[in-house]
Short mmCIF file of C-alpha atoms in Angstrom, two decimals:
data_model
loop_
_atom_site.label_atom_id
_atom_site.label_comp_id
_atom_site.label_asym_id
_atom_site.label_seq_id
_atom_site.Cartn_x
_atom_site.Cartn_y
_atom_site.Cartn_z
CA MET A 12 16.06 7.50 26.79
CA ILE A 13 15.31 3.53 25.25
CA THR A 14 18.95 2.72 24.06
CA ASP A 15 18.20 -1.50 25.09
CA GLY A 16 16.93 -3.36 21.64
CA PHE A 17 15.02 -5.65 23.71
CA LEU A 18 13.11 -2.54 25.09
CA PHE A 19 12.94 -0.70 22.73
CA LEU A 20 10.96 -3.81 20.44
CA GLY A 21 8.48 -4.32 23.89
CA VAL A 22 7.15 -0.64 23.41
CA LEU A 23 7.05 -0.61 19.58
CA LEU A 24 4.75 -3.98 19.94
CA ALA A 25 2.54 -2.36 23.12
CA LEU A 26 2.37 0.59 20.76
CA ALA A 27 0.71 -1.57 18.32
CA ALA A 28 -1.43 -3.22 21.01
CA VAL A 29 -3.23 0.06 22.33
CA ILE A 30 -3.34 1.60 18.70
CA VAL A 31 -5.01 -1.89 17.51
CA PHE A 32 -7.18 -2.15 19.68
CA CYS A 33 -8.67 1.26 20.39
CA GLU A 34 -9.00 0.93 16.10
CA LYS A 35 -11.01 -2.51 16.13
CA ARG A 36 -12.82 -1.80 19.15
CA SER A 37 -13.94 1.74 19.04
CA ARG A 38 -16.37 3.17 17.27
CA TYR A 39 -13.86 6.04 16.80
CA LYS A 40 -14.78 8.36 13.64
CA PHE A 41 -10.92 9.39 13.61
CA PHE A 42 -10.02 5.86 12.30
CA ARG A 43 -11.90 6.15 9.63
CA TYR A 44 -9.93 8.69 8.69
CA VAL A 45 -6.38 8.12 10.01
CA PRO A 46 -5.74 4.39 10.00
CA GLY A 47 -3.94 2.95 12.37
CA PHE A 48 -0.27 1.74 10.92
CA VAL A 49 -0.36 5.95 10.35
CA LEU A 50 -1.09 6.47 13.99
CA MET A 51 1.74 4.35 14.85
CA TYR A 52 4.04 5.90 12.87
CA ILE A 53 3.02 9.22 13.67
CA VAL A 54 2.98 8.46 17.42
CA THR A 55 6.56 6.46 17.64
CA ALA A 56 8.19 9.47 15.07
CA LEU A 57 6.97 11.80 18.03
CA LEU A 58 8.27 9.58 20.98
CA ASN A 59 11.84 9.84 18.32
CA THR A 60 11.38 13.48 18.12
CA VAL A 61 11.16 14.64 21.90
CA GLY A 62 14.44 11.74 22.37
CA ALA A 63 12.72 8.77 23.76
CA PHE A 64 14.55 6.78 21.91
CA GLY A 65 17.88 6.71 21.88
CA GLN A 66 20.34 5.93 18.28
CA SER A 67 22.27 3.24 19.94
CA ASP A 68 23.92 0.28 18.32
CA ASP A 69 22.18 -1.71 19.72
CA VAL A 70 18.43 -0.59 19.12
CA VAL A 71 19.91 0.29 15.51
CA ASP A 72 21.22 -3.20 14.26
CA LEU A 73 17.92 -5.29 16.28
CA GLY A 74 15.25 -2.80 14.28
CA SER A 75 17.15 -3.37 11.37
CA GLY A 76 17.47 -7.35 11.48
CA VAL A 77 13.88 -7.84 12.41
CA GLN A 78 12.55 -5.34 9.80
CA ASP A 79 15.16 -7.11 7.40
CA ALA A 80 13.68 -10.82 9.03
CA LEU A 81 9.94 -9.82 8.78
CA LEU A 82 9.57 -7.32 5.64
CA PRO A 83 9.66 -10.74 3.12
CA ALA A 84 7.67 -12.76 5.11
CA MET A 85 5.05 -10.01 5.12
CA ILE A 86 4.78 -9.56 1.63
CA LEU A 87 4.83 -13.08 1.30
CA LEU A 88 1.73 -13.36 3.85
CA LEU A 89 -0.10 -10.67 2.47
CA LEU A 90 -0.28 -11.98 -0.82
CA PHE A 91 -2.02 -15.21 0.16
CA GLN A 92 -5.12 -13.12 -0.17
CA CYS A 93 -4.48 -13.25 -3.85
CA ASP A 94 -6.26 -15.49 -6.31
CA VAL A 95 -4.58 -14.48 -10.19
CA ARG A 96 -7.92 -16.46 -11.41
CA LYS A 97 -10.39 -14.63 -10.21
CA ILE A 98 -8.29 -11.29 -10.98
CA ILE A 99 -8.59 -12.93 -14.85
CA LYS A 100 -12.12 -13.41 -14.26
CA LEU A 101 -12.51 -9.78 -13.95
CA GLY A 102 -12.58 -9.06 -17.90
CA PRO A 103 -10.52 -6.64 -20.07
CA LYS A 104 -12.69 -3.22 -19.55
CA LEU A 105 -12.30 -3.44 -16.36
CA LEU A 106 -8.51 -4.71 -16.32
CA LEU A 107 -7.85 -2.15 -18.95
CA THR A 108 -9.70 0.34 -16.25
CA TYR A 109 -7.12 -1.00 -13.35
CA VAL A 110 -3.97 -0.24 -15.46
CA VAL A 111 -5.35 3.21 -16.65
CA THR A 112 -5.68 4.38 -13.41
CA ALA A 113 -2.12 3.12 -12.29
CA PHE A 114 -0.70 4.63 -15.27
CA SER A 115 -2.01 8.18 -14.88
CA ILE A 116 -0.56 7.69 -10.77
CA PHE A 117 3.05 7.08 -12.78
CA VAL A 118 2.57 9.58 -14.77
CA GLY A 119 1.18 11.72 -11.80
CA PHE A 120 4.57 11.80 -10.37
CA VAL A 121 6.73 12.37 -13.04
CA VAL A 122 4.99 15.20 -13.88
CA ALA A 123 5.62 16.77 -9.90
CA TYR A 124 9.23 15.88 -9.84
CA LEU A 125 9.49 17.42 -13.44
CA ILE A 126 8.21 20.57 -11.86
CA LEU A 127 9.62 20.80 -8.09
CA HIS A 128 12.69 18.81 -7.86
CA SER A 129 14.87 21.68 -8.03
CA VAL A 130 13.85 22.48 -4.43
CA LEU A 131 13.36 18.43 -3.19
CA ASP A 132 15.32 17.03 -0.62
CA PRO A 133 17.93 15.41 -3.65
CA GLU A 134 16.98 11.81 -2.96
CA ALA A 135 13.10 12.85 -2.70
CA TRP A 136 12.83 10.43 -6.09
CA LYS A 137 13.06 7.66 -3.46
CA ALA A 138 10.50 8.62 -0.85
CA LEU A 139 8.48 9.74 -3.73
CA GLY A 140 9.11 5.68 -5.55
CA ALA A 141 7.57 4.20 -1.73
CA LEU A 142 4.65 7.02 -1.84
CA SER A 143 4.01 5.36 -5.86
CA ALA A 144 4.09 2.44 -4.88
CA SER A 145 1.77 2.85 -1.46
CA TRP A 146 -1.05 5.04 -4.21
CA THR A 147 -0.64 1.90 -6.49
CA GLY A 148 -0.94 -0.64 -4.21
CA GLY A 149 -1.08 -0.35 -0.18
CA SER A 150 1.18 0.33 3.09
CA ALA A 151 2.87 -2.67 2.50
CA ASN A 152 4.80 -2.13 -0.93
CA MET A 153 5.90 1.43 0.66
CA VAL A 154 7.60 0.04 3.21
CA ALA A 155 9.45 -2.65 1.07
CA VAL A 156 10.36 -0.18 -1.67
CA GLN A 157 11.58 2.74 1.55
CA SER A 158 13.50 -0.76 2.53
CA ILE A 159 14.42 -1.44 -0.83
CA LEU A 160 15.90 2.13 -1.67
CA GLN A 161 16.52 3.49 1.53
CA ALA A 162 15.25 6.45 1.22
CA PRO A 163 16.28 9.40 3.83
CA GLN A 164 14.00 8.94 7.31
CA ASP A 165 12.60 12.66 7.63
CA VAL A 166 11.76 12.89 3.82
CA PHE A 167 9.54 8.63 4.52
CA GLY A 168 8.49 10.97 6.93
CA TYR A 169 6.55 13.90 4.53
CA VAL A 170 5.52 11.40 1.90
CA LEU A 171 3.75 9.76 4.63
CA ILE A 172 1.68 12.57 5.87
CA VAL A 173 1.22 13.25 2.11
CA ASP A 174 -0.19 10.15 2.17
CA THR A 175 -2.79 10.14 4.51
CA ILE A 176 -3.79 13.97 4.11
CA VAL A 177 -4.81 13.05 0.53
CA TYR A 178 -5.32 9.21 1.46
CA SER A 179 -8.25 11.14 3.67
CA VAL A 180 -9.42 13.84 0.99
CA TRP A 181 -9.97 11.30 -1.88
CA LEU A 182 -11.40 8.65 -0.01
CA LEU A 183 -14.79 11.50 0.77
CA VAL A 184 -14.79 12.57 -2.29
CA MET A 185 -14.43 8.77 -3.98
CA PHE A 186 -17.42 8.56 -1.38
CA GLY A 187 -19.28 11.70 -2.65
CA SER A 188 -19.01 11.06 -6.30
CA VAL A 189 -21.60 8.28 -5.84
CA SER A 190 -24.18 11.01 -5.96
CA ILE A 191 -23.33 11.86 -9.29
CA SER A 192 -22.62 8.10 -11.22
CA ASP A 193 -26.13 8.27 -12.94
CA LYS A 194 -25.09 11.68 -14.52
CA PHE A 195 -20.76 10.92 -14.45
CA ASN A 196 -22.48 7.91 -16.71
CA ALA A 197 -25.02 9.55 -18.79
CA TRP A 198 -22.04 12.29 -20.06
CA THR A 199 -19.88 9.40 -21.04
CA LYS A 200 -22.32 7.05 -22.29
CA ALA A 201 -21.80 4.02 -20.68
CA ASP A 202 -22.67 0.77 -20.71
CA THR A 203 -22.98 -0.57 -17.33
CA ARG A 204 -24.66 -4.12 -18.45
CA TYR A 205 -21.39 -6.35 -18.45
CA LEU A 206 -21.23 -4.97 -14.22
CA ASP A 207 -24.13 -7.85 -13.55
CA VAL A 208 -21.83 -10.73 -14.38
CA HIS A 209 -19.25 -9.57 -11.82
CA SER A 210 -22.02 -8.60 -9.07
CA ASN A 211 -23.34 -12.06 -9.43
CA ALA A 212 -19.63 -13.49 -8.30
CA GLU A 213 -19.52 -15.95 -5.88
CA GLU A 214 -17.33 -15.77 -3.44
CA GLY A 215 -14.59 -17.46 -1.97
CA PRO A 216 -14.39 -20.48 0.23
CA ALA A 217 -14.54 -18.83 4.21
CA GLN A 218 -11.70 -20.00 5.93
CA LYS A 219 -10.82 -21.74 8.82
CA PRO A 220 -10.83 -20.11 13.14
CA ILE A 221 -6.93 -19.70 13.65
CA ASP A 222 -5.66 -22.29 15.76
CA LEU A 223 -2.13 -23.26 17.26
CA VAL A 224 -1.64 -25.33 14.00
CA SER A 225 -1.72 -22.56 11.29
CA LEU A 226 -0.28 -19.96 13.66
CA ILE A 227 2.89 -21.94 13.97
CA CYS A 228 2.64 -22.81 10.04
CA VAL A 229 2.07 -19.34 8.94
CA ILE A 230 5.17 -17.85 11.65
CA GLY A 231 7.57 -20.86 10.84
CA PHE A 232 6.98 -21.04 7.33
CA SER A 233 6.95 -17.22 6.32
CA ILE A 234 10.31 -16.27 8.21
CA PHE A 235 11.46 -19.43 6.73
CA ILE A 236 10.55 -18.31 3.11
CA SER A 237 12.00 -14.88 3.83
CA SER A 238 15.18 -16.51 4.88
CA ALA A 239 15.91 -18.29 2.19
CA ALA A 240 14.48 -15.96 0.03
CA THR A 241 17.28 -13.46 1.57
CA LYS A 242 20.27 -15.73 0.53
CA VAL A 243 19.25 -16.29 -2.96
CA GLY A 244 18.66 -12.44 -3.40
CA GLU A 245 22.13 -11.92 -1.97
CA LEU A 246 23.29 -14.39 -5.08
CA LEU A 247 21.63 -12.86 -7.53
CA PRO A 248 23.09 -9.61 -10.15
CA GLU A 249 22.39 -5.93 -9.24
CA ILE A 250 21.23 -4.00 -12.25
CA GLY A 251 21.53 -0.56 -11.75
CA VAL A 252 20.37 1.73 -8.43
CA VAL A 253 16.93 -0.47 -8.01
CA VAL A 254 17.95 -4.06 -8.73
CA THR A 255 19.74 -4.80 -5.12
CA SER A 256 19.40 -7.76 -3.74
CA SER A 257 16.64 -6.45 -1.81
CA THR A 258 14.52 -6.36 -4.85
CA TRP A 259 15.44 -9.95 -5.87
CA THR A 260 13.84 -10.96 -2.47
CA ILE A 261 11.09 -9.24 -2.36
CA LEU A 262 10.54 -10.38 -6.32
CA ILE A 263 10.94 -13.90 -5.09
CA VAL A 264 8.65 -13.44 -2.35
CA SER A 265 6.35 -11.60 -4.18
CA VAL A 266 6.18 -14.23 -6.81
CA LEU A 267 5.60 -17.27 -4.27
CA GLY A 268 3.55 -15.66 -2.51
CA LEU A 269 1.13 -15.65 -5.77
CA VAL A 270 2.03 -18.95 -6.36
CA ILE A 271 -0.01 -20.19 -2.69
CA GLY A 272 -2.42 -18.02 -2.64
CA SER A 273 -3.53 -19.53 -6.00
CA THR A 274 -4.09 -22.51 -4.20
CA LYS A 275 -5.71 -23.85 -1.34
CA LEU A 276 -2.34 -23.16 0.87
CA GLY A 277 -3.45 -19.83 0.55
CA ASN A 278 -6.69 -20.11 2.57
CA VAL A 279 -4.27 -20.87 5.98
CA ALA A 280 -6.17 -19.35 9.23
CA GLY A 281 -3.94 -16.55 10.31
CA SER A 282 -2.10 -14.97 7.49
CA SER A 283 -3.36 -12.20 7.41
CA GLU A 284 -3.22 -11.00 10.91
CA ILE A 285 0.10 -12.14 11.55
CA ALA A 286 0.79 -10.10 8.01
CA MET A 287 -0.93 -7.10 9.62
CA VAL A 288 0.87 -7.31 13.52
CA MET A 289 4.69 -7.71 11.26
CA LEU A 290 3.00 -4.09 9.26
CA TYR A 291 2.97 -2.57 12.11
CA LEU A 292 6.23 -3.45 14.01
CA ILE A 293 7.76 -2.50 10.78
CA ILE A 294 6.35 0.70 10.63
CA GLY A 295 7.15 1.56 14.26
CA ILE A 296 11.19 0.47 13.72
CA ILE A 297 11.42 3.25 10.13
CA ALA A 298 9.39 5.75 12.11
CA SER A 299 11.86 5.44 15.01
CA GLN A 300 14.37 7.06 12.65
CA SER A 301 12.71 10.35 11.76
CA ASP A 302 12.24 13.39 13.24
CA PHE A 303 9.41 15.98 12.71
CA ALA A 304 11.69 18.51 14.04
CA SER A 305 12.23 19.37 10.63
CA LEU A 306 8.95 19.16 9.16
CA GLY A 307 9.38 22.86 7.26
CA GLN A 308 9.47 20.87 4.01
CA ALA A 309 6.60 19.06 4.20
CA PRO A 310 4.13 20.98 2.45
CA LEU A 311 6.52 21.01 -0.89
CA TYR A 312 5.78 17.28 -0.62
CA LEU A 313 2.10 17.91 -0.02
CA VAL A 314 1.99 20.21 -3.61
CA ALA A 315 4.06 16.84 -5.07
CA GLY A 316 0.93 15.26 -3.82
CA VAL A 317 -1.77 17.26 -5.42
CA ILE A 318 -0.04 17.41 -8.73
CA VAL A 319 -0.14 14.27 -8.77
CA MET A 320 -3.76 14.12 -7.98
CA ILE A 321 -4.57 16.39 -10.28
CA VAL A 322 -2.86 14.81 -13.18
CA HIS A 323 -4.43 11.15 -12.00
CA ILE A 324 -8.31 13.11 -12.19
CA GLY A 325 -7.12 14.25 -15.43
CA ILE A 326 -6.14 11.62 -17.24
CA VAL A 327 -9.40 8.60 -16.25
CA VAL A 328 -11.62 11.35 -16.65
CA VAL A 329 -10.34 11.72 -20.66
CA TYR A 330 -10.16 7.49 -20.39
CA ALA A 331 -13.92 7.60 -19.43
CA LYS A 332 -14.66 10.01 -22.16
CA LEU A 333 -13.29 8.14 -25.19
CA THR A 334 -13.95 4.70 -23.88
CA ARG A 335 -17.74 5.18 -22.23
CA THR A 336 -16.37 3.58 -18.66
CA GLU A 337 -19.01 4.50 -15.64
CA LEU A 338 -17.44 6.09 -12.37
CA PHE A 339 -18.26 2.89 -10.47
CA SER A 340 -15.19 1.26 -12.16
CA LEU A 341 -13.12 4.87 -12.56
CA ALA A 342 -13.55 5.07 -8.25
CA VAL A 343 -12.80 1.77 -7.14
CA ALA A 344 -9.74 1.39 -8.96
CA SER A 345 -8.77 4.62 -7.91
CA THR A 346 -9.37 4.26 -4.50
CA ALA A 347 -7.87 0.19 -4.84
CA ASN A 348 -4.77 2.48 -5.91
CA ILE A 349 -5.10 5.50 -3.52
CA GLY A 350 -6.31 3.58 -0.84
CA GLY A 351 -5.81 0.06 -0.70
CA ILE A 352 -7.62 -3.14 0.27
CA ALA A 353 -8.82 -1.71 3.85
CA SER A 354 -11.03 1.34 1.38
CA ALA A 355 -11.47 -0.51 -1.84
CA PRO A 356 -14.28 -2.82 -1.13
CA VAL A 357 -16.47 -0.34 1.16
CA VAL A 358 -15.96 2.29 -1.82
CA ALA A 359 -17.38 -0.32 -4.09
CA SER A 360 -19.81 -1.55 -1.61
CA ALA A 361 -21.57 2.47 -1.77
CA PHE A 362 -22.27 1.74 -5.11
CA ASN A 363 -23.44 -1.19 -5.10
CA ARG A 364 -22.52 -4.00 -2.22
CA GLN A 365 -22.99 -6.99 -4.78
CA LEU A 366 -19.82 -5.83 -6.41
CA VAL A 367 -17.83 -5.69 -3.55
CA PRO A 368 -15.66 -8.62 -4.75
CA VAL A 369 -14.24 -6.21 -7.97
CA GLY A 370 -13.07 -4.03 -5.56
CA VAL A 371 -10.88 -6.42 -3.35
CA LEU A 372 -9.73 -7.90 -6.08
CA PHE A 373 -8.43 -4.37 -7.77
CA ALA A 374 -6.88 -4.13 -4.06
CA LEU A 375 -5.30 -7.12 -4.43
CA ILE A 376 -3.79 -6.24 -7.85
CA GLY A 377 -2.24 -3.38 -6.67
CA ALA A 378 -1.06 -5.49 -3.21
CA PHE A 379 1.07 -7.20 -5.74
CA ALA A 380 2.10 -4.77 -8.20
CA GLY A 381 2.46 -2.01 -5.94
CA THR A 382 6.45 -2.99 -5.10
CA PHE A 383 6.82 -2.78 -8.65
CA PHE A 384 4.77 0.31 -9.86
CA GLY A 385 7.22 1.90 -7.21
CA LEU A 386 10.55 0.64 -8.30
CA MET A 387 9.77 1.83 -11.52
CA THR A 388 8.64 5.05 -10.49
CA ALA A 389 11.64 5.44 -8.86
CA GLN A 390 13.97 4.67 -11.09
CA VAL A 391 12.72 7.21 -13.46
CA LEU A 392 12.69 9.72 -11.61
CA SER A 393 16.01 8.71 -10.46
CA VAL A 394 17.19 9.65 -13.92
CA LEU A 395 15.35 13.23 -14.61
#
């Protein structure tokens, strides 16, 4: 049993290194359906379930401190790739489609919680809020909401499993939808000519190679901004159960990340890579407090996830029919919400490789807004 904090962090980083190596260097189809960070959570939680990690003060305090320091820095770095000017250029129709898909997911969570809240954990709204952040943004948003709301680790483990299952199935559905896009567009009487403008959109400038200067700048300044934002957040007033000092901290770094992403500083090499290292370590710390021995309640959360998706499908189909929207933007916006930056460009390329930038920009909108969608969902669920 590991009770030393330094050894605990060493094991998590080594485990992350093995998983990332296997994911990036191998061609196993397994990683196409189970992302590396999800495997990180599952393996770490299994280690904790079998008693590998002791919940000593050294382990808990060090893990909590590292998580609090890295989370704002990670969000800041991830938003370096989010250029507001490019998002505005998407045009009102594509932006409206993205907003409707995100809003349909929010409605789905409300419906699911109204149906099932009497049989779920009393604090399930926190974990479902984190799941909604993932389904309107990505894993980083999910971790951010989890850290802000402090959802029970076991319940968070359930929704992470639901996240993986629904994501995998939905990705298959989105790829399969390519074959029926012509029939769907004919049914909605969609006009696809405006997509030609975006298919010729210019790609951003190529990033410089990663070197010592870029790495030390990325790590040094992101940690400094994280610590400064945390101090400022502690000075701001708390509002309700959702807007806490942690919420203010996340809001501050999100706005700063968005501002930096719109400048040349956003192109600094290594920001995405360092952010992913932080994400793996944070997920490992969270998972080290989970216990799979009580998975008996997971099916209830899977039912909740299915209800969310049914509502999501119903709303976007009605929207498509009323506004004559083509299947491409629906599929990519939905994948950007449910899957995030790793899958939206891939689904976009399945429809038309020239439209990959649209998938990237949809996912980047979610990277910024997902945390706030998640907190809004949690706030609404908490009063139902």
